[in-house]
Amino acid sequence: MALRPIDNALPISPDNPRLKKHAKVSIQTQKRAPEVGLNDENKAPLPQPVDASVDYMASENLEPFEDPESNIQSLVEGLDSKDWVTVCGSLNFVRRFAIYHSGLLLPVLEKVMLVIVKAMKNPRSALCKTSIMAASDIFDALGEKLLDSSAFDQLLLQLLLKASQDKKFVCEEANKSLTALVNSIAPLPLLNQLHGFVNHGNLRVRAKAAVSISNSVSKMGSEEIGEFGLVSLLQMASDLLNDRLPEAREAARSIVFSVHNAFTENEKSNPRAAWQSFCETNLSTIQAQSMLKVLSSSSQ
């Protein structure tokens, strides 16, 4: 069954009365811009058609399918399309399935995740943003089930990269998606996925990873923090305190407070001395002093 364009991924056409006034400029632009394939992320972007051909529908405005079982095959076919508008439409199908019929996505989840990752790499902003919105709806619907996907690490990296870029409307959408991720997956398993990215060579990726880690740690109790590792979090925060970006340093301070609270929870006699000893045992002298300054500055 061929995939029908849906309301939030309408090709511009002079026959479409809703978009007629835009038809002339859109068609002329498309003639100047050859199709950009999904694998072109490492090439210099070509001039692109205007993004007016895609509407970005809010999740609450998407509707369920009347017959979702019969539409799942159309979804798979559309995701394989070479036409970017068709892929956008299919990604919006993914969003509708995620919100209303998430169980039907599970058998094709791996394929869906790979297409989302590939679309995020695409230089065409409309396709990239639509894929990020699809990721957010999948996070909300499936949560920790996504951790079983072999593409999850790739998806996480792409979100961190997109949240780090200069194109504002893509960057904002990626930040929303990272927030949805933190809110939909339990802190401990998500932390196990995120912690490696604080050593990424891209300082912006490090900062975005640090923020997501900080948000996850702030939701953890002392037992969960202890299960992940107080020392590991302490050393991670210590490294981030010296990062070049203020965003990473602020996230590090938040992690320090969480670790401190978890550590001193059962230290009734002299928690300050116990915390100082803990820092000096597991960090260099300079790093330990930095940790103590974080807490002392907050109490002033």
XYZ file of C-alpha atoms in Angstrom:
300
model
C 0.000 0.000 0.000
C 1.445 3.399 -0.944
C 1.885 5.898 1.834
C -0.523 8.788 1.617
C 0.823 12.228 2.567
C -0.625 13.350 5.883
C -1.488 16.811 7.138
C 1.845 17.436 8.818
C 3.965 16.533 5.803
C 2.201 18.041 2.792
C 4.127 18.408 -0.488
C 3.765 21.881 -1.909
C 1.598 21.797 -4.963
C -0.275 24.440 -6.950
C -3.279 22.069 -6.793
C -3.370 22.324 -3.036
C -5.581 25.378 -2.281
C -4.221 25.613 1.262
C -0.721 26.189 -0.040
C -1.420 27.714 -3.442
C 0.005 31.092 -2.586
C 3.358 29.425 -1.806
C 3.433 27.150 -4.846
C 5.395 29.309 -7.253
C 8.352 30.093 -5.034
C 8.496 26.539 -3.661
C 8.518 24.802 -7.035
C 11.162 27.158 -8.404
C 13.376 26.493 -5.394
C 12.974 22.749 -5.797
C 14.147 22.928 -9.411
C 17.392 24.526 -8.264
C 17.997 21.958 -5.538
C 18.663 18.312 -6.388
C 17.358 15.760 -3.916
C 19.568 15.297 -0.855
C 19.745 11.647 0.147
C 19.615 10.365 3.705
C 23.289 9.384 3.566
C 24.599 12.841 2.648
C 25.372 14.044 6.190
C 29.110 14.260 5.532
C 28.800 16.262 2.320
C 28.422 20.011 1.951
C 24.672 20.788 2.034
C 23.123 21.667 -1.294
C 20.647 24.543 -1.660
C 17.405 23.194 -0.245
C 13.691 23.691 -0.854
C 11.958 25.948 1.605
C 10.704 24.162 4.720
C 7.149 25.445 4.205
C 6.294 22.012 2.766
C 6.311 20.474 6.268
C 4.074 21.374 9.183
C 5.417 20.574 12.644
C 2.433 19.156 14.455
C 2.355 19.194 18.261
C 1.938 15.730 19.750
C -1.480 16.570 21.189
C -2.742 17.484 17.718
C -1.883 14.111 16.174
C -4.723 11.605 15.840
C -4.936 7.802 16.139
C -5.375 5.560 13.110
C -8.804 4.127 12.438
C -7.205 0.844 11.361
C -3.631 0.847 12.739
C -2.875 -2.772 11.773
C -3.376 -2.022 8.097
C -1.212 1.117 8.309
C 1.860 -0.522 9.785
C 2.968 -1.862 6.383
C 2.564 1.605 4.861
C 4.797 2.891 7.630
C 7.593 0.456 6.780
C 7.351 1.214 3.060
C 7.402 4.954 3.680
C 10.484 4.784 5.886
C 12.330 3.111 2.995
C 11.428 5.898 0.567
C 14.096 7.943 -1.229
C 11.818 10.996 -1.120
C 12.437 13.166 1.944
C 8.840 14.439 2.158
C 7.590 10.843 2.214
C 10.062 10.038 4.976
C 8.800 13.052 6.954
C 5.260 11.762 6.538
C 6.347 8.317 7.693
C 8.058 9.766 10.754
C 4.810 11.482 11.639
C 3.130 8.090 11.204
C 5.712 6.837 13.728
C 4.641 9.577 16.133
C 0.979 8.590 15.809
C 1.819 4.944 16.369
C 3.956 5.843 19.397
C 1.242 7.931 21.012
C -1.787 5.736 20.292
C -0.636 2.276 19.153
C 2.846 1.855 20.658
C 2.593 -1.936 20.862
C 2.510 -2.153 17.072
C 5.846 -0.317 16.851
C 7.783 -2.900 18.837
C 8.274 -5.436 15.982
C 9.694 -2.688 13.725
C 11.344 -0.602 16.453
C 14.917 -1.347 15.363
C 14.205 -0.186 11.812
C 12.403 2.899 13.081
C 15.323 3.827 15.330
C 17.848 3.459 12.511
C 15.765 5.656 10.196
C 15.424 8.301 12.925
C 19.195 8.310 13.438
C 19.801 8.605 9.700
C 17.271 11.425 9.358
C 18.886 13.342 12.240
C 22.176 13.270 10.322
C 20.550 14.694 7.207
C 21.439 18.331 6.394
C 17.795 19.058 5.518
C 16.498 20.804 8.637
C 12.842 19.859 8.145
C 13.685 16.164 8.053
C 16.041 16.505 11.009
C 13.494 18.310 13.192
C 10.714 15.856 12.333
C 12.954 12.936 13.326
C 13.733 14.601 16.668
C 10.017 15.090 17.339
C 9.477 11.412 16.526
C 12.209 10.470 19.000
C 10.497 12.488 21.753
C 7.165 10.748 21.233
C 8.876 7.350 21.224
C 10.662 8.193 24.488
C 7.341 9.099 26.103
C 5.637 5.963 24.832
C 8.255 3.253 25.201
C 10.700 4.491 27.832
C 13.161 1.822 28.942
C 12.134 -0.556 26.162
C 14.353 1.576 23.934
C 17.433 0.495 25.852
C 17.194 -2.895 24.151
C 17.736 -1.293 20.749
C 21.241 -1.528 19.306
C 20.666 1.934 17.798
C 19.997 3.664 21.128
C 23.588 4.861 21.632
C 23.631 6.271 18.096
C 20.333 8.040 18.728
C 21.618 9.503 21.985
C 24.772 10.798 20.307
C 22.804 12.451 17.516
C 20.497 14.167 20.008
C 23.482 15.517 21.926
C 25.040 16.746 18.670
C 21.821 18.416 17.499
C 21.314 20.044 20.907
C 24.856 21.435 20.528
C 24.518 23.003 17.082
C 23.864 26.625 16.126
C 20.634 26.137 14.158
C 18.211 27.369 16.800
C 14.965 25.605 15.927
C 16.714 22.227 15.628
C 18.749 22.848 18.781
C 15.635 23.733 20.802
C 13.805 20.630 19.614
C 16.766 18.417 20.535
C 16.901 19.915 24.028
C 13.191 19.171 24.458
C 13.829 15.614 23.333
C 16.654 15.166 25.848
C 14.295 16.394 28.569
C 11.687 13.868 27.428
C 14.370 11.182 27.551
C 15.330 12.005 31.143
C 11.672 12.064 32.180
C 10.763 8.749 30.544
C 13.685 6.466 31.502
C 14.664 5.593 35.062
C 17.789 7.494 36.159
C 20.095 4.551 36.830
C 19.866 2.778 33.434
C 19.949 6.125 31.631
C 23.023 7.188 33.592
C 24.775 4.023 32.462
C 24.112 5.107 28.853
C 25.024 8.772 29.321
C 28.158 8.791 31.427
C 30.546 7.929 28.567
C 29.589 11.106 26.691
C 31.138 13.425 29.295
C 34.492 12.423 27.778
C 33.441 13.286 24.220
C 35.860 15.370 22.176
C 33.169 17.942 21.358
C 32.914 20.288 24.353
C 29.276 21.111 23.578
C 28.363 17.431 23.551
C 30.094 17.083 26.923
C 28.058 19.967 28.291
C 24.728 18.607 27.031
C 25.567 15.173 28.415
C 26.487 16.752 31.747
C 23.138 18.543 31.929
C 21.204 15.339 31.234
C 23.300 13.455 33.814
C 22.706 16.198 36.360
C 18.951 16.054 35.731
C 18.955 12.280 36.110
C 21.081 12.315 39.283
C 18.792 14.920 40.867
C 15.950 12.385 40.621
C 17.930 9.598 42.315
C 17.805 8.628 45.968
C 20.903 7.873 48.000
C 20.592 4.142 47.348
C 20.487 4.614 43.565
C 23.412 7.016 43.672
C 25.329 4.497 45.738
C 24.431 1.746 43.274
C 25.853 3.729 40.374
C 28.881 4.693 42.448
C 29.525 7.688 44.675
C 33.189 7.738 43.726
C 32.403 7.559 39.981
C 30.007 10.490 40.217
C 32.417 12.457 42.409
C 35.257 12.037 39.913
C 32.974 12.827 36.968
C 31.802 16.030 38.638
C 35.373 16.972 39.491
C 36.435 16.728 35.840
C 33.412 18.729 34.689
C 34.097 21.518 37.192
C 37.117 22.413 35.041
C 35.283 22.204 31.719
C 35.466 25.181 29.356
C 31.697 25.680 29.077
C 29.691 27.254 31.931
C 26.812 24.879 31.179
C 29.005 21.870 31.995
C 30.409 23.492 35.134
C 26.936 24.345 36.432
C 25.788 20.771 35.814
C 28.871 19.548 37.697
C 27.975 21.669 40.726
C 24.489 20.179 40.765
C 25.983 16.666 40.677
C 28.295 17.571 43.577
C 25.319 18.611 45.726
C 23.491 15.363 44.939
C 26.546 13.237 45.757
C 27.191 15.212 48.953
C 23.606 14.756 50.151
C 23.701 11.028 49.422
C 27.064 10.598 51.166
C 26.249 12.589 54.314
C 22.733 11.210 54.745
C 23.952 8.661 57.297
C 26.862 10.690 58.671
C 25.313 12.033 61.841
C 28.385 12.827 63.971
C 30.568 15.036 61.758
C 29.310 15.053 58.147
C 31.575 17.918 57.064
C 34.753 16.142 58.180
C 33.551 12.865 56.656
C 32.861 14.591 53.309
C 36.287 16.243 53.314
C 37.971 12.924 54.014
C 35.926 11.247 51.252
C 36.990 13.886 48.708
C 40.650 13.806 49.732
C 40.705 10.009 49.519
C 39.287 9.805 46.021
C 40.573 12.999 44.379
C 43.794 14.905 44.033
C 44.453 17.652 46.572
C 43.498 20.403 44.120
C 40.337 18.567 43.042
C 39.299 17.972 46.643
C 39.724 21.663 47.420
C 37.499 22.506 44.442
C 34.803 20.200 45.793
C 34.886 21.848 49.199
C 34.692 25.318 47.603
C 31.534 24.336 45.712
C 29.728 23.586 48.961
C 31.173 26.502 50.918
C 30.216 29.011 48.205
C 26.622 27.749 48.214
C 26.316 28.290 51.982
C 27.451 31.911 51.862
